[in-house]
């Protein structure tokens, strides 16, 4: 997406650098248009280095490229962060006295203002009127956060955190209003995350590369939407999100026990964990040594042990079967599928087949390979619904933004009765 990041002259301009990183790391093309005065807070070098593009504040630079018109015309999203009282006033009046205000007049895409200023300025009738004018013309003006402002005072006027602004922008572009999203108040949500480890001996295990970041983002967003959240975490090293209960597990069998116990009280179980399909058939309770003369059984010709594997239970399939066995009710079941596509089908073909095979209500197909999903901070997913709703694609976007999109899709499913 072609994004214009307008930067006003507020101390919060430094936070716009983090917002810029979120856009560029998710693969968006960002042109930064600061006001001249904002360069006192963050300079041209920072914006050029982070965006990889030249930066100008006036309409007299590169005149032959007609930048004062082109930048706005070509934009698919304009975000102004921080939007100062002065900038809101100039935008509401339709002034075009620098490159940013000219761009705001030529943009026909969604325009998002993230105001940041002292509480008195934010609450002044002049600013209120300017915000109302901008909103009446279709612009999105995000409410500032409350908290410590520059100096000793505090109150509404802070620029929201970059990740929240980024998520709000993506929601606006995808047709939402950028508000908090579908509430999960009163819901008990179980999310699995990470990758199971299947021990071979006291020091070795069979594992996988799952970092748990997508599952953690899902838990964090569900908690932010007021759900009671239990995160079943398999071998992760991530900080516990605020307001989330964590149950730590190691193996697939352990994960199965915990999830099955929780499924009885959950409204939805989201199986984002990478659960090992196989485990070693036998566990050696001592460290397996290089060939011992007295212990040649089960070893190859060079003395290396041969590890026999057996199938692990399919936890998700078990939840589906248990729900079907009860006849009615039970939690909504969401599966994940890491797919690359192969000669038998595209990512979507394989995911559709897996949705039918697993029998869950929603399958989130991760395109692995495209953004190197394991451990990465961005993700591309396709949501496939068992009830025939059209597929939804999200990304490439941060795992937090993907999590917002997944909960936006789950919300309406929770309202519908489960067969
Ligand atoms: N899953 C599970 N129990 C397993 C393996 C997977 O509950 N033993 C869950 C995962 O948490 C995920 C979904 O099933 O939500 C799909 O996982 P995946 O490994 O892609 O599915 P498989 O059926 O193992 O398919 P594949 O043959 O592609 O590995």
PDB file of N, CA, C and O in Angstrom, residues 102-171:
ATOM      1  N   UNK A 102      -0.964  20.662   1.173  1.00  0.00           N
ATOM      2  CA  UNK A 102      -1.313  20.477  -0.245  1.00  0.00           C
ATOM      3  C   UNK A 102      -1.668  19.015  -0.497  1.00  0.00           C
ATOM      4  O   UNK A 102      -2.630  18.701  -1.208  1.00  0.00           O
ATOM      5  N   UNK A 103      -0.902  18.126   0.100  1.00  0.00           N
ATOM      6  CA  UNK A 103      -1.154  16.685  -0.053  1.00  0.00           C
ATOM      7  C   UNK A 103      -2.520  16.325   0.518  1.00  0.00           C
ATOM      8  O   UNK A 103      -3.269  15.555  -0.081  1.00  0.00           O
ATOM      9  N   UNK A 104      -2.873  16.910   1.660  1.00  0.00           N
ATOM     10  CA  UNK A 104      -4.171  16.615   2.283  1.00  0.00           C
ATOM     11  C   UNK A 104      -5.327  17.045   1.378  1.00  0.00           C
ATOM     12  O   UNK A 104      -6.386  16.412   1.370  1.00  0.00           O
ATOM     13  N   UNK A 105      -5.109  18.097   0.570  1.00  0.00           N
ATOM     14  CA  UNK A 105      -6.185  18.555  -0.320  1.00  0.00           C
ATOM     15  C   UNK A 105      -6.310  17.681  -1.566  1.00  0.00           C
ATOM     16  O   UNK A 105      -7.381  17.611  -2.158  1.00  0.00           O
ATOM     17  N   UNK A 106      -5.236  17.020  -1.958  1.00  0.00           N
ATOM     18  CA  UNK A 106      -5.301  16.221  -3.195  1.00  0.00           C
ATOM     19  C   UNK A 106      -5.582  14.748  -2.914  1.00  0.00           C
ATOM     20  O   UNK A 106      -5.925  14.013  -3.835  1.00  0.00           O
ATOM     21  N   UNK A 107      -5.451  14.323  -1.653  1.00  0.00           N
ATOM     22  CA  UNK A 107      -5.668  12.903  -1.331  1.00  0.00           C
ATOM     23  C   UNK A 107      -7.148  12.556  -1.462  1.00  0.00           C
ATOM     24  O   UNK A 107      -8.008  13.309  -1.014  1.00  0.00           O
ATOM     25  N   UNK A 108      -7.443  11.412  -2.066  1.00  0.00           N
ATOM     26  CA  UNK A 108      -8.827  10.924  -2.172  1.00  0.00           C
ATOM     27  C   UNK A 108      -8.984   9.585  -1.451  1.00  0.00           C
ATOM     28  O   UNK A 108      -9.968   8.898  -1.612  1.00  0.00           O
ATOM     29  N   UNK A 109      -7.958   9.204  -0.695  1.00  0.00           N
ATOM     30  CA  UNK A 109      -7.951   7.929   0.025  1.00  0.00           C
ATOM     31  C   UNK A 109      -8.353   8.198   1.490  1.00  0.00           C
ATOM     32  O   UNK A 109      -8.551   9.348   1.872  1.00  0.00           O
ATOM     33  N   UNK A 110      -8.446   7.161   2.325  1.00  0.00           N
ATOM     34  CA  UNK A 110      -8.686   7.424   3.745  1.00  0.00           C
ATOM     35  C   UNK A 110      -7.596   8.307   4.354  1.00  0.00           C
ATOM     36  O   UNK A 110      -6.415   8.110   4.070  1.00  0.00           O
ATOM     37  N   UNK A 111      -8.021   9.302   5.136  1.00  0.00           N
ATOM     38  CA  UNK A 111      -7.069  10.196   5.816  1.00  0.00           C
ATOM     39  C   UNK A 111      -7.300  10.056   7.326  1.00  0.00           C
ATOM     40  O   UNK A 111      -8.431  10.182   7.798  1.00  0.00           O
ATOM     41  N   UNK A 112      -6.230   9.757   8.033  1.00  0.00           N
ATOM     42  CA  UNK A 112      -6.314   9.515   9.475  1.00  0.00           C
ATOM     43  C   UNK A 112      -5.488  10.584  10.193  1.00  0.00           C
ATOM     44  O   UNK A 112      -4.309  10.774   9.868  1.00  0.00           O
ATOM     45  N   UNK A 113      -6.105  11.270  11.136  1.00  0.00           N
ATOM     46  CA  UNK A 113      -5.356  12.228  11.955  1.00  0.00           C
ATOM     47  C   UNK A 113      -5.214  11.633  13.355  1.00  0.00           C
ATOM     48  O   UNK A 113      -6.199  11.183  13.945  1.00  0.00           O
ATOM     49  N   UNK A 114      -4.009  11.647  13.880  1.00  0.00           N
ATOM     50  CA  UNK A 114      -3.771  11.202  15.260  1.00  0.00           C
ATOM     51  C   UNK A 114      -3.305  12.426  16.052  1.00  0.00           C
ATOM     52  O   UNK A 114      -2.109  12.735  16.093  1.00  0.00           O
ATOM     53  N   UNK A 115      -4.247  13.162  16.661  1.00  0.00           N
ATOM     54  CA  UNK A 115      -3.873  14.404  17.355  1.00  0.00           C
ATOM     55  C   UNK A 115      -3.021  14.141  18.594  1.00  0.00           C
ATOM     56  O   UNK A 115      -3.180  13.118  19.261  1.00  0.00           O
ATOM     57  N   UNK A 116      -2.141  15.056  18.878  1.00  0.00           N
ATOM     58  CA  UNK A 116      -1.361  15.028  20.124  1.00  0.00           C
ATOM     59  C   UNK A 116      -1.068  16.472  20.494  1.00  0.00           C
ATOM     60  O   UNK A 116      -0.525  17.223  19.676  1.00  0.00           O
ATOM     61  N   UNK A 117      -1.476  16.848  21.686  1.00  0.00           N
ATOM     62  CA  UNK A 117      -1.277  18.235  22.140  1.00  0.00           C
ATOM     63  C   UNK A 117      -1.628  18.305  23.613  1.00  0.00           C
ATOM     64  O   UNK A 117      -2.074  17.297  24.191  1.00  0.00           O
ATOM     65  N   UNK A 118      -1.468  19.474  24.224  1.00  0.00           N
ATOM     66  CA  UNK A 118      -1.867  19.607  25.625  1.00  0.00           C
ATOM     67  C   UNK A 118      -3.384  19.575  25.744  1.00  0.00           C
ATOM     68  O   UNK A 118      -4.100  19.962  24.814  1.00  0.00           O
ATOM     69  N   UNK A 119      -3.854  19.108  26.901  1.00  0.00           N
ATOM     70  CA  UNK A 119      -5.293  18.905  27.110  1.00  0.00           C
ATOM     71  C   UNK A 119      -6.090  20.178  26.822  1.00  0.00           C
ATOM     72  O   UNK A 119      -7.144  20.131  26.178  1.00  0.00           O
ATOM     73  N   UNK A 120      -5.560  21.335  27.266  1.00  0.00           N
ATOM     74  CA  UNK A 120      -6.315  22.580  27.067  1.00  0.00           C
ATOM     75  C   UNK A 120      -6.515  22.856  25.582  1.00  0.00           C
ATOM     76  O   UNK A 120      -7.582  23.296  25.154  1.00  0.00           O
ATOM     77  N   UNK A 121      -5.470  22.591  24.789  1.00  0.00           N
ATOM     78  CA  UNK A 121      -5.568  22.844  23.345  1.00  0.00           C
ATOM     79  C   UNK A 121      -6.556  21.863  22.705  1.00  0.00           C
ATOM     80  O   UNK A 121      -7.357  22.231  21.853  1.00  0.00           O
ATOM     81  N   UNK A 122      -6.506  20.597  23.156  1.00  0.00           N
ATOM     82  CA  UNK A 122      -7.408  19.573  22.600  1.00  0.00           C
ATOM     83  C   UNK A 122      -8.865  19.903  22.931  1.00  0.00           C
ATOM     84  O   UNK A 122      -9.760  19.692  22.126  1.00  0.00           O
ATOM     85  N   UNK A 123      -9.087  20.452  24.137  1.00  0.00           N
ATOM     86  CA  UNK A 123     -10.465  20.704  24.553  1.00  0.00           C
ATOM     87  C   UNK A 123     -10.968  22.085  24.141  1.00  0.00           C
ATOM     88  O   UNK A 123     -12.146  22.400  24.319  1.00  0.00           O
ATOM     89  N   UNK A 124     -10.105  22.926  23.563  1.00  0.00           N
ATOM     90  CA  UNK A 124     -10.527  24.281  23.175  1.00  0.00           C
ATOM     91  C   UNK A 124     -11.605  24.193  22.086  1.00  0.00           C
ATOM     92  O   UNK A 124     -11.513  23.368  21.184  1.00  0.00           O
ATOM     93  N   UNK A 125     -12.638  25.075  22.193  1.00  0.00           N
ATOM     94  CA  UNK A 125     -13.716  25.011  21.191  1.00  0.00           C
ATOM     95  C   UNK A 125     -13.210  25.129  19.749  1.00  0.00           C
ATOM     96  O   UNK A 125     -13.805  24.532  18.841  1.00  0.00           O
ATOM     97  N   UNK A 126     -12.134  25.866  19.525  1.00  0.00           N
ATOM     98  CA  UNK A 126     -11.621  26.007  18.149  1.00  0.00           C
ATOM     99  C   UNK A 126     -11.151  24.650  17.622  1.00  0.00           C
ATOM    100  O   UNK A 126     -11.466  24.251  16.495  1.00  0.00           O
ATOM    101  N   UNK A 127     -10.421  23.910  18.488  1.00  0.00           N
ATOM    102  CA  UNK A 127      -9.932  22.580  18.062  1.00  0.00           C
ATOM    103  C   UNK A 127     -11.106  21.622  17.901  1.00  0.00           C
ATOM    104  O   UNK A 127     -11.152  20.849  16.937  1.00  0.00           O
ATOM    105  N   UNK A 128     -12.062  21.672  18.843  1.00  0.00           N
ATOM    106  CA  UNK A 128     -13.242  20.793  18.735  1.00  0.00           C
ATOM    107  C   UNK A 128     -13.946  21.032  17.403  1.00  0.00           C
ATOM    108  O   UNK A 128     -14.372  20.101  16.716  1.00  0.00           O
ATOM    109  N   UNK A 129     -14.076  22.331  17.029  1.00  0.00           N
ATOM    110  CA  UNK A 129     -14.785  22.663  15.777  1.00  0.00           C
ATOM    111  C   UNK A 129     -13.990  22.150  14.574  1.00  0.00           C
ATOM    112  O   UNK A 129     -14.568  21.628  13.613  1.00  0.00           O
ATOM    113  N   UNK A 130     -12.669  22.279  14.634  1.00  0.00           N
ATOM    114  CA  UNK A 130     -11.850  21.812  13.505  1.00  0.00           C
ATOM    115  C   UNK A 130     -11.946  20.298  13.357  1.00  0.00           C
ATOM    116  O   UNK A 130     -12.029  19.771  12.248  1.00  0.00           O
ATOM    117  N   UNK A 131     -11.928  19.583  14.491  1.00  0.00           N
ATOM    118  CA  UNK A 131     -12.046  18.116  14.453  1.00  0.00           C
ATOM    119  C   UNK A 131     -13.413  17.735  13.874  1.00  0.00           C
ATOM    120  O   UNK A 131     -13.522  16.851  13.011  1.00  0.00           O
ATOM    121  N   UNK A 132     -14.464  18.451  14.316  1.00  0.00           N
ATOM    122  CA  UNK A 132     -15.816  18.140  13.806  1.00  0.00           C
ATOM    123  C   UNK A 132     -15.879  18.388  12.301  1.00  0.00           C
ATOM    124  O   UNK A 132     -16.467  17.596  11.554  1.00  0.00           O
ATOM    125  N   UNK A 133     -15.243  19.462  11.840  1.00  0.00           N
ATOM    126  CA  UNK A 133     -15.248  19.763  10.402  1.00  0.00           C
ATOM    127  C   UNK A 133     -14.551  18.654   9.620  1.00  0.00           C
ATOM    128  O   UNK A 133     -15.066  18.159   8.618  1.00  0.00           O
ATOM    129  N   UNK A 134     -13.382  18.251  10.110  1.00  0.00           N
ATOM    130  CA  UNK A 134     -12.623  17.204   9.401  1.00  0.00           C
ATOM    131  C   UNK A 134     -13.427  15.905   9.371  1.00  0.00           C
ATOM    132  O   UNK A 134     -13.510  15.234   8.342  1.00  0.00           O
ATOM    133  N   UNK A 135     -14.048  15.558  10.511  1.00  0.00           N
ATOM    134  CA  UNK A 135     -14.840  14.318  10.561  1.00  0.00           C
ATOM    135  C   UNK A 135     -16.039  14.406   9.619  1.00  0.00           C
ATOM    136  O   UNK A 135     -16.389  13.429   8.959  1.00  0.00           O
ATOM    137  N   UNK A 136     -16.650  15.588   9.532  1.00  0.00           N
ATOM    138  CA  UNK A 136     -17.837  15.724   8.671  1.00  0.00           C
ATOM    139  C   UNK A 136     -17.465  15.544   7.204  1.00  0.00           C
ATOM    140  O   UNK A 136     -18.302  15.215   6.379  1.00  0.00           O
ATOM    141  N   UNK A 137     -16.168  15.743   6.894  1.00  0.00           N
ATOM    142  CA  UNK A 137     -15.714  15.551   5.510  1.00  0.00           C
ATOM    143  C   UNK A 137     -15.189  14.141   5.274  1.00  0.00           C
ATOM    144  O   UNK A 137     -14.605  13.854   4.233  1.00  0.00           O
ATOM    145  N   UNK A 138     -15.331  13.269   6.279  1.00  0.00           N
ATOM    146  CA  UNK A 138     -14.949  11.867   6.070  1.00  0.00           C
ATOM    147  C   UNK A 138     -13.584  11.499   6.616  1.00  0.00           C
ATOM    148  O   UNK A 138     -13.173  10.338   6.523  1.00  0.00           O
ATOM    149  N   UNK A 139     -12.859  12.478   7.181  1.00  0.00           N
ATOM    150  CA  UNK A 139     -11.545  12.135   7.747  1.00  0.00           C
ATOM    151  C   UNK A 139     -11.746  11.362   9.056  1.00  0.00           C
ATOM    152  O   UNK A 139     -12.773  11.523   9.727  1.00  0.00           O
ATOM    153  N   UNK A 140     -10.778  10.523   9.398  1.00  0.00           N
ATOM    154  CA  UNK A 140     -10.823   9.769  10.659  1.00  0.00           C
ATOM    155  C   UNK A 140      -9.914  10.488  11.650  1.00  0.00           C
ATOM    156  O   UNK A 140      -8.723  10.609  11.410  1.00  0.00           O
ATOM    157  N   UNK A 141     -10.490  10.989  12.728  1.00  0.00           N
ATOM    158  CA  UNK A 141      -9.668  11.638  13.759  1.00  0.00           C
ATOM    159  C   UNK A 141      -9.683  10.720  14.968  1.00  0.00           C
ATOM    160  O   UNK A 141     -10.737  10.476  15.564  1.00  0.00           O
ATOM    161  N   UNK A 142      -8.515  10.170  15.284  1.00  0.00           N
ATOM    162  CA  UNK A 142      -8.404   9.215  16.390  1.00  0.00           C
ATOM    163  C   UNK A 142      -8.348   9.977  17.715  1.00  0.00           C
ATOM    164  O   UNK A 142      -7.672  11.011  17.805  1.00  0.00           O
ATOM    165  N   UNK A 143      -9.070   9.491  18.702  1.00  0.00           N
ATOM    166  CA  UNK A 143      -9.033  10.152  20.013  1.00  0.00           C
ATOM    167  C   UNK A 143      -7.642  10.002  20.624  1.00  0.00           C
ATOM    168  O   UNK A 143      -7.085   8.894  20.624  1.00  0.00           O
ATOM    169  N   UNK A 144      -7.066  11.073  21.145  1.00  0.00           N
ATOM    170  CA  UNK A 144      -5.755  10.918  21.793  1.00  0.00           C
ATOM    171  C   UNK A 144      -5.874  10.094  23.073  1.00  0.00           C
ATOM    172  O   UNK A 144      -6.951  10.012  23.655  1.00  0.00           O
ATOM    173  N   UNK A 145      -4.772   9.503  23.471  1.00  0.00           N
ATOM    174  CA  UNK A 145      -4.760   8.729  24.713  1.00  0.00           C
ATOM    175  C   UNK A 145      -4.613   9.699  25.887  1.00  0.00           C
ATOM    176  O   UNK A 145      -4.183  10.838  25.718  1.00  0.00           O
ATOM    177  N   UNK A 146      -4.991   9.240  27.081  1.00  0.00           N
ATOM    178  CA  UNK A 146      -4.810  10.045  28.288  1.00  0.00           C
ATOM    179  C   UNK A 146      -3.537   9.611  28.981  1.00  0.00           C
ATOM    180  O   UNK A 146      -3.184   8.434  28.936  1.00  0.00           O
ATOM    181  N   UNK A 147      -2.900  10.519  29.658  1.00  0.00           N
ATOM    182  CA  UNK A 147      -1.706  10.132  30.414  1.00  0.00           C
ATOM    183  C   UNK A 147      -0.773  11.303  30.537  1.00  0.00           C
ATOM    184  O   UNK A 147      -1.151  12.458  30.318  1.00  0.00           O
ATOM    185  N   UNK A 148       0.451  11.004  30.857  1.00  0.00           N
ATOM    186  CA  UNK A 148       1.470  12.029  31.097  1.00  0.00           C
ATOM    187  C   UNK A 148       1.768  12.777  29.809  1.00  0.00           C
ATOM    188  O   UNK A 148       2.012  12.172  28.767  1.00  0.00           O
ATOM    189  N   UNK A 149       1.707  14.113  29.869  1.00  0.00           N
ATOM    190  CA  UNK A 149       2.036  14.945  28.710  1.00  0.00           C
ATOM    191  C   UNK A 149       3.421  15.546  28.943  1.00  0.00           C
ATOM    192  O   UNK A 149       4.019  15.352  29.996  1.00  0.00           O
ATOM    193  N   UNK A 150       3.906  16.281  27.963  1.00  0.00           N
ATOM    194  CA  UNK A 150       5.216  16.906  28.144  1.00  0.00           C
ATOM    195  C   UNK A 150       5.143  17.837  29.351  1.00  0.00           C
ATOM    196  O   UNK A 150       4.158  18.553  29.497  1.00  0.00           O
ATOM    197  N   UNK A 151       6.140  17.825  30.192  1.00  0.00           N
ATOM    198  CA  UNK A 151       6.076  18.629  31.405  1.00  0.00           C
ATOM    199  C   UNK A 151       5.403  17.826  32.496  1.00  0.00           C
ATOM    200  O   UNK A 151       5.300  16.611  32.422  1.00  0.00           O
ATOM    201  N   UNK A 152       4.855  18.526  33.499  1.00  0.00           N
ATOM    202  CA  UNK A 152       4.351  17.827  34.681  1.00  0.00           C
ATOM    203  C   UNK A 152       2.901  17.405  34.541  1.00  0.00           C
ATOM    204  O   UNK A 152       2.410  16.596  35.307  1.00  0.00           O
ATOM    205  N   UNK A 153       2.166  18.000  33.578  1.00  0.00           N
ATOM    206  CA  UNK A 153       0.727  17.762  33.538  1.00  0.00           C
ATOM    207  C   UNK A 153       0.360  16.471  32.825  1.00  0.00           C
ATOM    208  O   UNK A 153       1.150  15.887  32.094  1.00  0.00           O
ATOM    209  N   UNK A 154      -0.887  16.028  33.076  1.00  0.00           N
ATOM    210  CA  UNK A 154      -1.364  14.839  32.394  1.00  0.00           C
ATOM    211  C   UNK A 154      -2.844  15.021  32.075  1.00  0.00           C
ATOM    212  O   UNK A 154      -3.518  15.860  32.662  1.00  0.00           O
ATOM    213  N   UNK A 155      -3.347  14.225  31.135  1.00  0.00           N
ATOM    214  CA  UNK A 155      -4.737  14.338  30.677  1.00  0.00           C
ATOM    215  C   UNK A 155      -4.819  13.852  29.255  1.00  0.00           C
ATOM    216  O   UNK A 155      -3.829  13.341  28.711  1.00  0.00           O
ATOM    217  N   UNK A 156      -5.983  13.986  28.592  1.00  0.00           N
ATOM    218  CA  UNK A 156      -6.072  13.551  27.202  1.00  0.00           C
ATOM    219  C   UNK A 156      -5.208  14.425  26.308  1.00  0.00           C
ATOM    220  O   UNK A 156      -5.169  15.645  26.486  1.00  0.00           O
ATOM    221  N   UNK A 157      -4.505  13.827  25.394  1.00  0.00           N
ATOM    222  CA  UNK A 157      -3.644  14.591  24.493  1.00  0.00           C
ATOM    223  C   UNK A 157      -2.430  13.825  24.021  1.00  0.00           C
ATOM    224  O   UNK A 157      -1.684  14.284  23.170  1.00  0.00           O
ATOM    225  N   UNK A 158      -2.238  12.627  24.579  1.00  0.00           N
ATOM    226  CA  UNK A 158      -1.060  11.838  24.176  1.00  0.00           C
ATOM    227  C   UNK A 158      -1.302  11.151  22.838  1.00  0.00           C
ATOM    228  O   UNK A 158      -2.412  10.690  22.562  1.00  0.00           O
ATOM    229  N   UNK A 159      -0.243  11.035  22.053  1.00  0.00           N
ATOM    230  CA  UNK A 159      -0.337  10.233  20.830  1.00  0.00           C
ATOM    231  C   UNK A 159      -0.444   8.767  21.253  1.00  0.00           C
ATOM    232  O   UNK A 159       0.353   8.307  22.077  1.00  0.00           O
ATOM    233  N   UNK A 160      -1.447   7.993  20.736  1.00  0.00           N
ATOM    234  CA  UNK A 160      -1.521   6.581  21.121  1.00  0.00           C
ATOM    235  C   UNK A 160      -0.246   5.841  20.727  1.00  0.00           C
ATOM    236  O   UNK A 160       0.531   6.318  19.894  1.00  0.00           O
ATOM    237  N   UNK A 161      -0.040   4.659  21.329  1.00  0.00           N
ATOM    238  CA  UNK A 161       1.157   3.872  21.011  1.00  0.00           C
ATOM    239  C   UNK A 161       1.162   3.518  19.524  1.00  0.00           C
ATOM    240  O   UNK A 161       0.105   3.326  18.909  1.00  0.00           O
ATOM    241  N   UNK A 162       2.360   3.396  18.946  1.00  0.00           N
ATOM    242  CA  UNK A 162       2.492   3.187  17.497  1.00  0.00           C
ATOM    243  C   UNK A 162       1.746   1.944  17.030  1.00  0.00           C
ATOM    244  O   UNK A 162       1.096   1.955  15.986  1.00  0.00           O
ATOM    245  N   UNK A 163       1.826   0.842  17.823  1.00  0.00           N
ATOM    246  CA  UNK A 163       1.170  -0.403  17.400  1.00  0.00           C
ATOM    247  C   UNK A 163      -0.342  -0.211  17.342  1.00  0.00           C
ATOM    248  O   UNK A 163      -1.007  -0.737  16.440  1.00  0.00           O
ATOM    249  N   UNK A 164      -0.895   0.577  18.297  1.00  0.00           N
ATOM    250  CA  UNK A 164      -2.342   0.823  18.289  1.00  0.00           C
ATOM    251  C   UNK A 164      -2.743   1.688  17.097  1.00  0.00           C
ATOM    252  O   UNK A 164      -3.753   1.448  16.448  1.00  0.00           O
ATOM    253  N   UNK A 165      -1.896   2.696  16.808  1.00  0.00           N
ATOM    254  CA  UNK A 165      -2.182   3.563  15.658  1.00  0.00           C
ATOM    255  C   UNK A 165      -2.133   2.758  14.372  1.00  0.00           C
ATOM    256  O   UNK A 165      -2.987   2.894  13.493  1.00  0.00           O
ATOM    257  N   UNK A 166      -1.124   1.908  14.286  1.00  0.00           N
ATOM    258  CA  UNK A 166      -0.950   1.084  13.086  1.00  0.00           C
ATOM    259  C   UNK A 166      -2.168   0.185  12.890  1.00  0.00           C
ATOM    260  O   UNK A 166      -2.735   0.095  11.806  1.00  0.00           O
ATOM    261  N   UNK A 167      -2.602  -0.467  13.982  1.00  0.00           N
ATOM    262  CA  UNK A 167      -3.766  -1.359  13.892  1.00  0.00           C
ATOM    263  C   UNK A 167      -5.007  -0.559  13.492  1.00  0.00           C
ATOM    264  O   UNK A 167      -5.810  -1.019  12.674  1.00  0.00           O
ATOM    265  N   UNK A 168      -5.157   0.646  14.046  1.00  0.00           N
ATOM    266  CA  UNK A 168      -6.331   1.466  13.714  1.00  0.00           C
ATOM    267  C   UNK A 168      -6.307   1.839  12.235  1.00  0.00           C
ATOM    268  O   UNK A 168      -7.331   1.800  11.560  1.00  0.00           O
ATOM    269  N   UNK A 169      -5.121   2.162  11.713  1.00  0.00           N
ATOM    270  CA  UNK A 169      -5.005   2.533  10.289  1.00  0.00           C
ATOM    271  C   UNK A 169      -5.405   1.349   9.408  1.00  0.00           C
ATOM    272  O   UNK A 169      -6.152   1.518   8.441  1.00  0.00           O
ATOM    273  N   UNK A 170      -4.912   0.165   9.726  1.00  0.00           N
ATOM    274  CA  UNK A 170      -5.245  -1.006   8.904  1.00  0.00           C
ATOM    275  C   UNK A 170      -6.739  -1.289   8.966  1.00  0.00           C
ATOM    276  O   UNK A 170      -7.359  -1.648   7.976  1.00  0.00           O
ATOM    277  N   UNK A 171      -7.335  -1.132  10.163  1.00  0.00           N
ATOM    278  CA  UNK A 171      -8.778  -1.373  10.290  1.00  0.00           C
ATOM    279  C   UNK A 171      -9.544  -0.369   9.435  1.00  0.00           C
ATOM    280  O   UNK A 171     -10.526  -0.721   8.781  1.00  0.00           O
TER     281      UNK A 171
END
